[in-house]
mmCIF file of C-alpha atoms in Angstrom:
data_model
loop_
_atom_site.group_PDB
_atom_site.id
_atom_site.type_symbol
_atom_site.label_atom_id
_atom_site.label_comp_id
_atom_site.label_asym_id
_atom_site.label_seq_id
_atom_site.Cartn_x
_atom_site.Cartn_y
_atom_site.Cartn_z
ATOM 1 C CA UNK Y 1 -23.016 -17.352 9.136
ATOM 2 C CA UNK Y 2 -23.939 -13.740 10.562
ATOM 3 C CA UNK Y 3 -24.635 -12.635 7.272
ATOM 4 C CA UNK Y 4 -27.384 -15.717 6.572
ATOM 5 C CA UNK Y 5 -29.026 -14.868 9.872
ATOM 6 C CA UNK Y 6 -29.841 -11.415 9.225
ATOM 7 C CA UNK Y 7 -30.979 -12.255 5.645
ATOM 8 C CA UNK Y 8 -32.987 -14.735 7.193
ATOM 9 C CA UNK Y 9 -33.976 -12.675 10.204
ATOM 10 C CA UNK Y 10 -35.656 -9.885 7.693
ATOM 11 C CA UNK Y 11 -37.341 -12.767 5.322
ATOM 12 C CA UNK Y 12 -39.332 -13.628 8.527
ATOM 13 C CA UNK Y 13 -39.784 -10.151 9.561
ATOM 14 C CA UNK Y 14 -41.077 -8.870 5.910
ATOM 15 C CA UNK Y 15 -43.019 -12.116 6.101
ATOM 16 C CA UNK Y 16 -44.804 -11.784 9.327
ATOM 17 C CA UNK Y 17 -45.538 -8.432 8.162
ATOM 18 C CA UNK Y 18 -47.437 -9.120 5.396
ATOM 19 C CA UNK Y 19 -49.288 -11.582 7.183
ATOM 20 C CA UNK Y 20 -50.967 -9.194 9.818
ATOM 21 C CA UNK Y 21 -51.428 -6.553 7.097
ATOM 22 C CA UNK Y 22 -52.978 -8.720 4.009
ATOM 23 C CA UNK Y 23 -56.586 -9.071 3.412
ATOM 24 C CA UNK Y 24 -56.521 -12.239 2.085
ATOM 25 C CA UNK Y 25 -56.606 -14.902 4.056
ATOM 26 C CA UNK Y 26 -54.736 -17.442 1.616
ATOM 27 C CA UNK Y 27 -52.063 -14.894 0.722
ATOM 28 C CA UNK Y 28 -51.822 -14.207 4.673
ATOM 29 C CA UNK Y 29 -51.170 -17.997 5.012
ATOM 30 C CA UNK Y 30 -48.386 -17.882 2.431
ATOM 31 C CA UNK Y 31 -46.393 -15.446 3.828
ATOM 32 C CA UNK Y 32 -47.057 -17.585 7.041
ATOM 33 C CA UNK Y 33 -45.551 -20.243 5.464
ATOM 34 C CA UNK Y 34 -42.559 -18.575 4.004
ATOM 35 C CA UNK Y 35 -41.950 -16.816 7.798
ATOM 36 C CA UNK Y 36 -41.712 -20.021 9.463
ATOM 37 C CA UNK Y 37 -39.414 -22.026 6.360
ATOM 38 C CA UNK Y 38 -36.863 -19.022 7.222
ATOM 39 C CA UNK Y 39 -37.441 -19.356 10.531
ATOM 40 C CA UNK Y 40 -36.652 -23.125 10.808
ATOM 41 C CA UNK Y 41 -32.962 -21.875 8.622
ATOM 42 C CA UNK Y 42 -32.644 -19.588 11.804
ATOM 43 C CA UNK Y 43 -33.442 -22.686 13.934
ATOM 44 C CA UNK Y 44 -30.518 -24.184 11.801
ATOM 45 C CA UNK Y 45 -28.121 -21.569 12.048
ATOM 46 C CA UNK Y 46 -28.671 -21.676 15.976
ATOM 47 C CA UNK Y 47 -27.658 -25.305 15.652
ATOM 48 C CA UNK Y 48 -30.993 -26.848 16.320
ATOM 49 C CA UNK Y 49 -31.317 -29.079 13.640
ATOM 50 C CA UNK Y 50 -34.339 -31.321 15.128
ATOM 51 C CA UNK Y 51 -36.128 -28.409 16.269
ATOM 52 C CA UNK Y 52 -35.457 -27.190 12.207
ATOM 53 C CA UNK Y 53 -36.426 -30.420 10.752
ATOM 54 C CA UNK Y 54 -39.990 -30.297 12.977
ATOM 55 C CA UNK Y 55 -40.730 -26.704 12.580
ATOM 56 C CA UNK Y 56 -40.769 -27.596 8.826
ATOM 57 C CA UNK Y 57 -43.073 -30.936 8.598
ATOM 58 C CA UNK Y 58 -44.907 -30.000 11.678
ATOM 59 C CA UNK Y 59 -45.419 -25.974 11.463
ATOM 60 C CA UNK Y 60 -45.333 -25.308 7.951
ATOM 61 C CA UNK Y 61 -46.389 -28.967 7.021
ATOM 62 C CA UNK Y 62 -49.510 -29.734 9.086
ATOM 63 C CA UNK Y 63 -50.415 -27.449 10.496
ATOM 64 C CA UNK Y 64 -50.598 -24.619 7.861
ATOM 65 C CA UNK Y 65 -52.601 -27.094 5.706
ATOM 66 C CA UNK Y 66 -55.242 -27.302 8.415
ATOM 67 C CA UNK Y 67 -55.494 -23.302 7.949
ATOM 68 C CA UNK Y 68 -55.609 -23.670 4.022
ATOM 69 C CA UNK Y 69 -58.116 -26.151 4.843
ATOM 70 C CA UNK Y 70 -60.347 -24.253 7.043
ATOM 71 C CA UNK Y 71 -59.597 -21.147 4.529
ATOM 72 C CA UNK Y 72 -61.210 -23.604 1.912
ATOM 73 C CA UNK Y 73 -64.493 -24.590 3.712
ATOM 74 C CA UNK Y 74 -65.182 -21.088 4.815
ATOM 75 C CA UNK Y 75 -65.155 -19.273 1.520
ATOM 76 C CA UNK Y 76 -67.453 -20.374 -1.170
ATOM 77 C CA UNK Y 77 -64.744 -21.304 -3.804
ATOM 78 C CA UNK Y 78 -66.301 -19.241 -6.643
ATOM 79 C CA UNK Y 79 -64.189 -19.187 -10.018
ATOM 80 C CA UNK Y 80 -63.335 -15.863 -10.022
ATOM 81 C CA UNK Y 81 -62.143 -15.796 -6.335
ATOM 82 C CA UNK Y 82 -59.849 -18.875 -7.600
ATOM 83 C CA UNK Y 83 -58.877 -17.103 -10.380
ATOM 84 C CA UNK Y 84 -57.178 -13.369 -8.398
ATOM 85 C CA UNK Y 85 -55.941 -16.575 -6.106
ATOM 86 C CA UNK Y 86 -53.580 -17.660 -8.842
ATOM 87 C CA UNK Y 87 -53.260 -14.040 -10.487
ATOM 88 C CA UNK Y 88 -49.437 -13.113 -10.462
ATOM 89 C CA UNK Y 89 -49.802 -10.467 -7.741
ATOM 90 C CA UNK Y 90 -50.227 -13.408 -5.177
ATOM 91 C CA UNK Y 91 -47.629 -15.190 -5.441
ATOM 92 C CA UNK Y 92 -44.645 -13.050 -6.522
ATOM 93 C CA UNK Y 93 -44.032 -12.042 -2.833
ATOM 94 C CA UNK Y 94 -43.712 -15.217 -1.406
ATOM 95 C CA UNK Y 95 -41.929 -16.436 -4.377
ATOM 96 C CA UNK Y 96 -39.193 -14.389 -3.541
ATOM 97 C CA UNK Y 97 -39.045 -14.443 -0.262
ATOM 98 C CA UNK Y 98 -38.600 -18.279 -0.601
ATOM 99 C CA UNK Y 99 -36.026 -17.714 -3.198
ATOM 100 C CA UNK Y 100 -33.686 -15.968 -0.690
ATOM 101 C CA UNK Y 101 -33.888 -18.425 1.499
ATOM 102 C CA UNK Y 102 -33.235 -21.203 -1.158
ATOM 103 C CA UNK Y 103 -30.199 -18.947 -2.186
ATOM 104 C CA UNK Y 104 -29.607 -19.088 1.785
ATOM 105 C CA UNK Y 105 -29.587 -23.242 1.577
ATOM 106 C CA UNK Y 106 -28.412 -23.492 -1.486
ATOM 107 C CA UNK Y 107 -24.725 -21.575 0.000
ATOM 108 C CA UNK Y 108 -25.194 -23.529 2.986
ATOM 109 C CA UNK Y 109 -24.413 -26.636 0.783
ATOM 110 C CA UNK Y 110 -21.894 -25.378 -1.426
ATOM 111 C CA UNK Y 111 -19.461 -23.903 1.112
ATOM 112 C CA UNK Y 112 -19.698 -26.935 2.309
ATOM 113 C CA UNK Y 113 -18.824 -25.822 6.122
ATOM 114 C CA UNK Y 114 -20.841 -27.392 9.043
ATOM 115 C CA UNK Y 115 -20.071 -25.919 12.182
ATOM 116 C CA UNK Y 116 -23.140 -27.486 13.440
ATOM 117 C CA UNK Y 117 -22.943 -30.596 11.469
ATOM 118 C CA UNK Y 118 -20.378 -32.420 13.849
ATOM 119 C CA UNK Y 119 -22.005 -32.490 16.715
ATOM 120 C CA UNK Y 120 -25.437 -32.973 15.640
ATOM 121 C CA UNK Y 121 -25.754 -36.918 16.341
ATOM 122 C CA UNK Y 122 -24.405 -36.524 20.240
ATOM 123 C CA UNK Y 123 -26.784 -33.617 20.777
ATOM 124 C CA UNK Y 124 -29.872 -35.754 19.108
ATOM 125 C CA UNK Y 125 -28.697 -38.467 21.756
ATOM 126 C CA UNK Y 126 -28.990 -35.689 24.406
ATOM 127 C CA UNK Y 127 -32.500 -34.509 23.596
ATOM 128 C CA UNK Y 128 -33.710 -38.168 23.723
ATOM 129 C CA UNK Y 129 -32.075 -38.782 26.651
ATOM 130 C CA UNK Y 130 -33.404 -35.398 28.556
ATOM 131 C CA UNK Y 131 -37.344 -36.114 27.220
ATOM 132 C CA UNK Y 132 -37.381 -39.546 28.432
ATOM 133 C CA UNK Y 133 -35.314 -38.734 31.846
ATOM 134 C CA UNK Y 134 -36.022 -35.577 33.554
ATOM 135 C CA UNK Y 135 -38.684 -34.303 30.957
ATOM 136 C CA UNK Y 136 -40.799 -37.105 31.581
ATOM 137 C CA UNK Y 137 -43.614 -35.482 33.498
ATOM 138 C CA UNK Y 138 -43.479 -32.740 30.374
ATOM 139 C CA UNK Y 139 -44.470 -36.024 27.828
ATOM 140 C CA UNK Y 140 -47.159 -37.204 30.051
ATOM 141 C CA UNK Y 141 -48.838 -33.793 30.205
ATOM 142 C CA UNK Y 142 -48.074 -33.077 26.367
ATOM 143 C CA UNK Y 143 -50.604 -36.385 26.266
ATOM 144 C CA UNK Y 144 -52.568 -35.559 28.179
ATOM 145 C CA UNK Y 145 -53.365 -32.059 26.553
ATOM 146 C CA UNK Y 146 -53.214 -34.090 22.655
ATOM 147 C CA UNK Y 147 -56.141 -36.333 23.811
ATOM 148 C CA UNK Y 148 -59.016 -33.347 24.842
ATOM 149 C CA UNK Y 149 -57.330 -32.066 21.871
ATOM 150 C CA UNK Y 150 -58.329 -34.557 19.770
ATOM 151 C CA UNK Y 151 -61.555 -34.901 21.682
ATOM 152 C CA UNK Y 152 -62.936 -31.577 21.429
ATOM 153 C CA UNK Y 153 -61.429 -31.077 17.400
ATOM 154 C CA UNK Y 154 -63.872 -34.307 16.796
ATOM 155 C CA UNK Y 155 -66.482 -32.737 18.791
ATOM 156 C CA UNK Y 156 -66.778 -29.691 17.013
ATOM 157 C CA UNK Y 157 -66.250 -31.032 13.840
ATOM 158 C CA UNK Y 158 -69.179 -33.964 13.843
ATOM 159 C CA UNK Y 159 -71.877 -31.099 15.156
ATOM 160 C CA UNK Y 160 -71.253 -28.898 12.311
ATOM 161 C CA UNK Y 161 -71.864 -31.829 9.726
ATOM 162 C CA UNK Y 162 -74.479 -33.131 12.036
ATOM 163 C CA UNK Y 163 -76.571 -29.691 11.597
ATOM 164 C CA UNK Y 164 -75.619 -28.881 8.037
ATOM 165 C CA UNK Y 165 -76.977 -32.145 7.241
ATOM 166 C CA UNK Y 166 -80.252 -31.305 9.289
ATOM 167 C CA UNK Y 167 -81.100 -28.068 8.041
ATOM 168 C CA UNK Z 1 -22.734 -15.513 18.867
ATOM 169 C CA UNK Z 2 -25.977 -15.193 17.444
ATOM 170 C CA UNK Z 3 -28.101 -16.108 20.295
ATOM 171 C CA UNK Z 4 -28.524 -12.004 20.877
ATOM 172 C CA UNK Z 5 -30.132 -11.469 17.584
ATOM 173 C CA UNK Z 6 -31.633 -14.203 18.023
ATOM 174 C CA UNK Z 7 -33.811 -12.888 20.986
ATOM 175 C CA UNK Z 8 -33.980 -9.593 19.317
ATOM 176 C CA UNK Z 9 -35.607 -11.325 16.629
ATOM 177 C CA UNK Z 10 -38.328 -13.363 19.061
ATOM 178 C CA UNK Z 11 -39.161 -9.557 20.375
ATOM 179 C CA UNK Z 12 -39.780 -8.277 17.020
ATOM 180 C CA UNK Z 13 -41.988 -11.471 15.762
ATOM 181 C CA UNK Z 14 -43.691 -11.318 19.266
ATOM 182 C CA UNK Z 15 -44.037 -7.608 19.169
ATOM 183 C CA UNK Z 16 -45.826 -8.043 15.364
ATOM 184 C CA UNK Z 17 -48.183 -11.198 16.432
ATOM 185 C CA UNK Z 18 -48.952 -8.947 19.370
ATOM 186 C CA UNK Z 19 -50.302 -5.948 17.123
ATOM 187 C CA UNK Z 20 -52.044 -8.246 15.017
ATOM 188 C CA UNK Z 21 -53.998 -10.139 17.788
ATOM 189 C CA UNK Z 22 -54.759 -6.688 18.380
ATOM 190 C CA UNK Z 23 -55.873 -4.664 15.432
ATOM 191 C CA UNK Z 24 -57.395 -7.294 13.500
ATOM 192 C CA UNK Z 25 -60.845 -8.207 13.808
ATOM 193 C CA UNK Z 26 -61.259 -11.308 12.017
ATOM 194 C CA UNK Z 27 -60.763 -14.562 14.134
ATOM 195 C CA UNK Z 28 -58.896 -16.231 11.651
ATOM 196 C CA UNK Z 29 -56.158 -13.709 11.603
ATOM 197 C CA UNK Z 30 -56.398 -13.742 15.297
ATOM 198 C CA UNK Z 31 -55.120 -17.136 15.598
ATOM 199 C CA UNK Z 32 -52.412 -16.793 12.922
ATOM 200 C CA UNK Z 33 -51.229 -13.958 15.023
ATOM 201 C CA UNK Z 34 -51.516 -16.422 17.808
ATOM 202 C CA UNK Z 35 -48.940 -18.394 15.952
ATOM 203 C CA UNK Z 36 -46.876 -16.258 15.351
ATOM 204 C CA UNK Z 37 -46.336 -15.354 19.164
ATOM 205 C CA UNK Z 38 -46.048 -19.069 19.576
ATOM 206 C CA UNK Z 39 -43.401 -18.800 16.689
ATOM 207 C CA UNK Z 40 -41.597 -16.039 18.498
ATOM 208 C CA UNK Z 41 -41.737 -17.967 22.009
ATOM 209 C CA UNK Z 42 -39.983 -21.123 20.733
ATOM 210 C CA UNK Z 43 -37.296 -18.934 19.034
ATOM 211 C CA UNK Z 44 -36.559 -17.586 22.254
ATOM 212 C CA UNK Z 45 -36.547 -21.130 23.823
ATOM 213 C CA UNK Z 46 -33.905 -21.882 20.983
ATOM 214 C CA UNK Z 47 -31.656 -19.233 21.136
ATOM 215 C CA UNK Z 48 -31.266 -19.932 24.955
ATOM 216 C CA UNK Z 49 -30.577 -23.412 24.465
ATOM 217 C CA UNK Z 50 -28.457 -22.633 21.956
ATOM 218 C CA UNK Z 51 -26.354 -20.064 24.325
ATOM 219 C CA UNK Z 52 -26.450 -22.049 27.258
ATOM 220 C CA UNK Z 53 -25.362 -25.470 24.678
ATOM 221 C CA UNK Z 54 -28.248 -27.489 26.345
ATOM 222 C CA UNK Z 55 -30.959 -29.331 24.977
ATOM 223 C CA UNK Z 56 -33.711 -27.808 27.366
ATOM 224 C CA UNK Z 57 -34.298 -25.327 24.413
ATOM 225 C CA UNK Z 58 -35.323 -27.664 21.798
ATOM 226 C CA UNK Z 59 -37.570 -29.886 24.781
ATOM 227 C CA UNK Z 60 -39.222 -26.659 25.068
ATOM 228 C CA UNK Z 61 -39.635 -26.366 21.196
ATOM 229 C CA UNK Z 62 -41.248 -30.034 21.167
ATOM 230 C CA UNK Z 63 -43.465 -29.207 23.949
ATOM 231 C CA UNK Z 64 -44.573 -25.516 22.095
ATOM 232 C CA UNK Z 65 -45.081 -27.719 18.953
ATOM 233 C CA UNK Z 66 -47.293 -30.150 20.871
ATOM 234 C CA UNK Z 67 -49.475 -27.156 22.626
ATOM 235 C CA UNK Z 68 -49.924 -25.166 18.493
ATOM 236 C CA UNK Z 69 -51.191 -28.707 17.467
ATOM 237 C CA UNK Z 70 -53.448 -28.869 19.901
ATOM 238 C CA UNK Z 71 -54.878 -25.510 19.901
ATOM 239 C CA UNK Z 72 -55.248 -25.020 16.545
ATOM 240 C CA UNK Z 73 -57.100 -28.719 16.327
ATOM 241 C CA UNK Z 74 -60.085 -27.007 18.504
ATOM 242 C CA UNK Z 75 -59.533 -23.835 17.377
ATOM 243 C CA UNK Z 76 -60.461 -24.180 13.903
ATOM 244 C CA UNK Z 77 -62.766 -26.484 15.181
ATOM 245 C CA UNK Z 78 -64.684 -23.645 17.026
ATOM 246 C CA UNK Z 79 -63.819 -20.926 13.697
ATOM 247 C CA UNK Z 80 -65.758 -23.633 11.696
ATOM 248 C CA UNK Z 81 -68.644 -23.584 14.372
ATOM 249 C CA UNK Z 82 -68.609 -20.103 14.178
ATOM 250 C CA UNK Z 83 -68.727 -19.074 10.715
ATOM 251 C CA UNK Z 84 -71.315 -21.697 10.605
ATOM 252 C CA UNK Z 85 -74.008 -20.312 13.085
ATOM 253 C CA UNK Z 86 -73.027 -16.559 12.549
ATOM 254 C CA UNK Z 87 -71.965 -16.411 9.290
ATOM 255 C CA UNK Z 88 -69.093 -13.942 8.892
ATOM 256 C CA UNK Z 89 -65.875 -14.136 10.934
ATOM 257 C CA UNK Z 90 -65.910 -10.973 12.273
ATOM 258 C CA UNK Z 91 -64.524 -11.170 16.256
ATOM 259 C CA UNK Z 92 -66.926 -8.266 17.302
ATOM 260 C CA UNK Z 93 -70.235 -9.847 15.652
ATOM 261 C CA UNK Z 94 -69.868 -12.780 18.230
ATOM 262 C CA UNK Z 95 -71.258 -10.301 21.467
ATOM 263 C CA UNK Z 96 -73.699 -12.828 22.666
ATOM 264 C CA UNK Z 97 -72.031 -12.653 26.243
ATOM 265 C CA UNK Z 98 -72.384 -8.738 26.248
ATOM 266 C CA UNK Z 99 -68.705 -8.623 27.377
#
């Protein structure tokens, strides 16, 4: 168990590094995405398996495809920029990276020993029960920030189309 | 326990999103830095929860999550804007303010 964490503690680390260093922004955003896959495992080591399961559809789901998307309408998407994109140097890192960690998942399974496992439907019950009871207030604001959210995204968004389309 | 490393580890990951908000110029790698402090902030949330065996940790973690969606919504909104009027995504070109 100690051993996983520190393998997955320095995936994250060499990750993260490589994303403040690298000059290109899609490479950047895969070592992003590796970083937070090992950091959900941490999540799971910790015994957190709902914050785990969210960090992965959530972090490295949505909201790292809104950065590849961004990434995309930024850059023009010439053919040779597409082509170092896919050259072997970009994604060997990563591809390792992400292969420790499947190693990591992959001994998870087969020992076969779930510390965490047994009390993980109780402690689901628990967080339900604490974000609808006391957390309540928390939900309301987390609404309340989502919808300017969503406002001002749509805002932005429709006056850049608006004046491409103009000009 | 692994709740120590744990917070060792949200120090380090904070520490490195710190140095890149810092050093790099261009706004896009501002906000992934951004993340990653967010990143680092919600591991600490975890590993307390995860000491203390309460669930206040992962609340915390749902609530972070909710606050990254929403900033990154509007701010990529306002990188598009950006990139769009100035042309380059340099943090220092955008001096209109003379701050």
């Amino acid at each position: 168990m100690e051993t996983l964490f520190y393998i997955a503690a320095a995936v994250t680390i060499l990750a993260t590094l490589r994303v403040i260093t690298h000059v290109h922004a899609v490479h950047a955003l895969l070592y992003l995405v590796v970083a937070l896959i090992a950091l959900s495992l941490i999540f799971y080591l910790l015994g957190a398996q709902f914050a785990a399961a969210l960090e992965i559809i959530i972090y490295g789901g949505a909201i790292m495809v809104l950065f590849i998307f961004v990434v995309m309408l930024l850059g023009p998407l010439a053919v040779e920029q597409e082509r170092t994109w896919f050259s072997l140097s970009a994604w060997i890192g990563p591809s390792i990276l992400a292969l420790v960690l499947l190693g990591e998942v992959g001994y998870l399974i087969a020992s076969g020993d779930h510390p965490t496992m047994a009390v993980a439907e109780p402690r689901q019950k628990a967080i339900s029960i604490a974000l609808y009871g006391p957390y309540i207030i928390g939900v309301e604001l987390a609404s309340m920030l989502l919808l300017p959210g969503l406002i001002g995204a749509y805002h932005l968004g429709r006056r850049l189309s608006s004046e491409a389309r103009s000009c | 326990m692994l709740s120590t490393p744990a917070l060792v580890l949200a120090i380090i990951l904070f520490a490195l999103g710190l140095i890149g908000l810092l050093s790099r110029r261009n706004i896009l790698y501002m906000l992934l830095s951004l993340e990653i402090m967010l990143n680092a902030a919600a591991l600490a949330f975890i590993a307390g929860g995860a000491r203390w065996g309460q669930v206040d940790g992962e609340i915390m973690f749902l609530f972070i999550l909710t606050l990254a969606a929403a900033e990154v919504s509007v701010a990529l909104g306002i990188v598009l804007q950006l990139s769009h009027r100035f042309r380059t995504l340099d943090a220092d070109a955008f001096c209109e303010m003379r701050g």
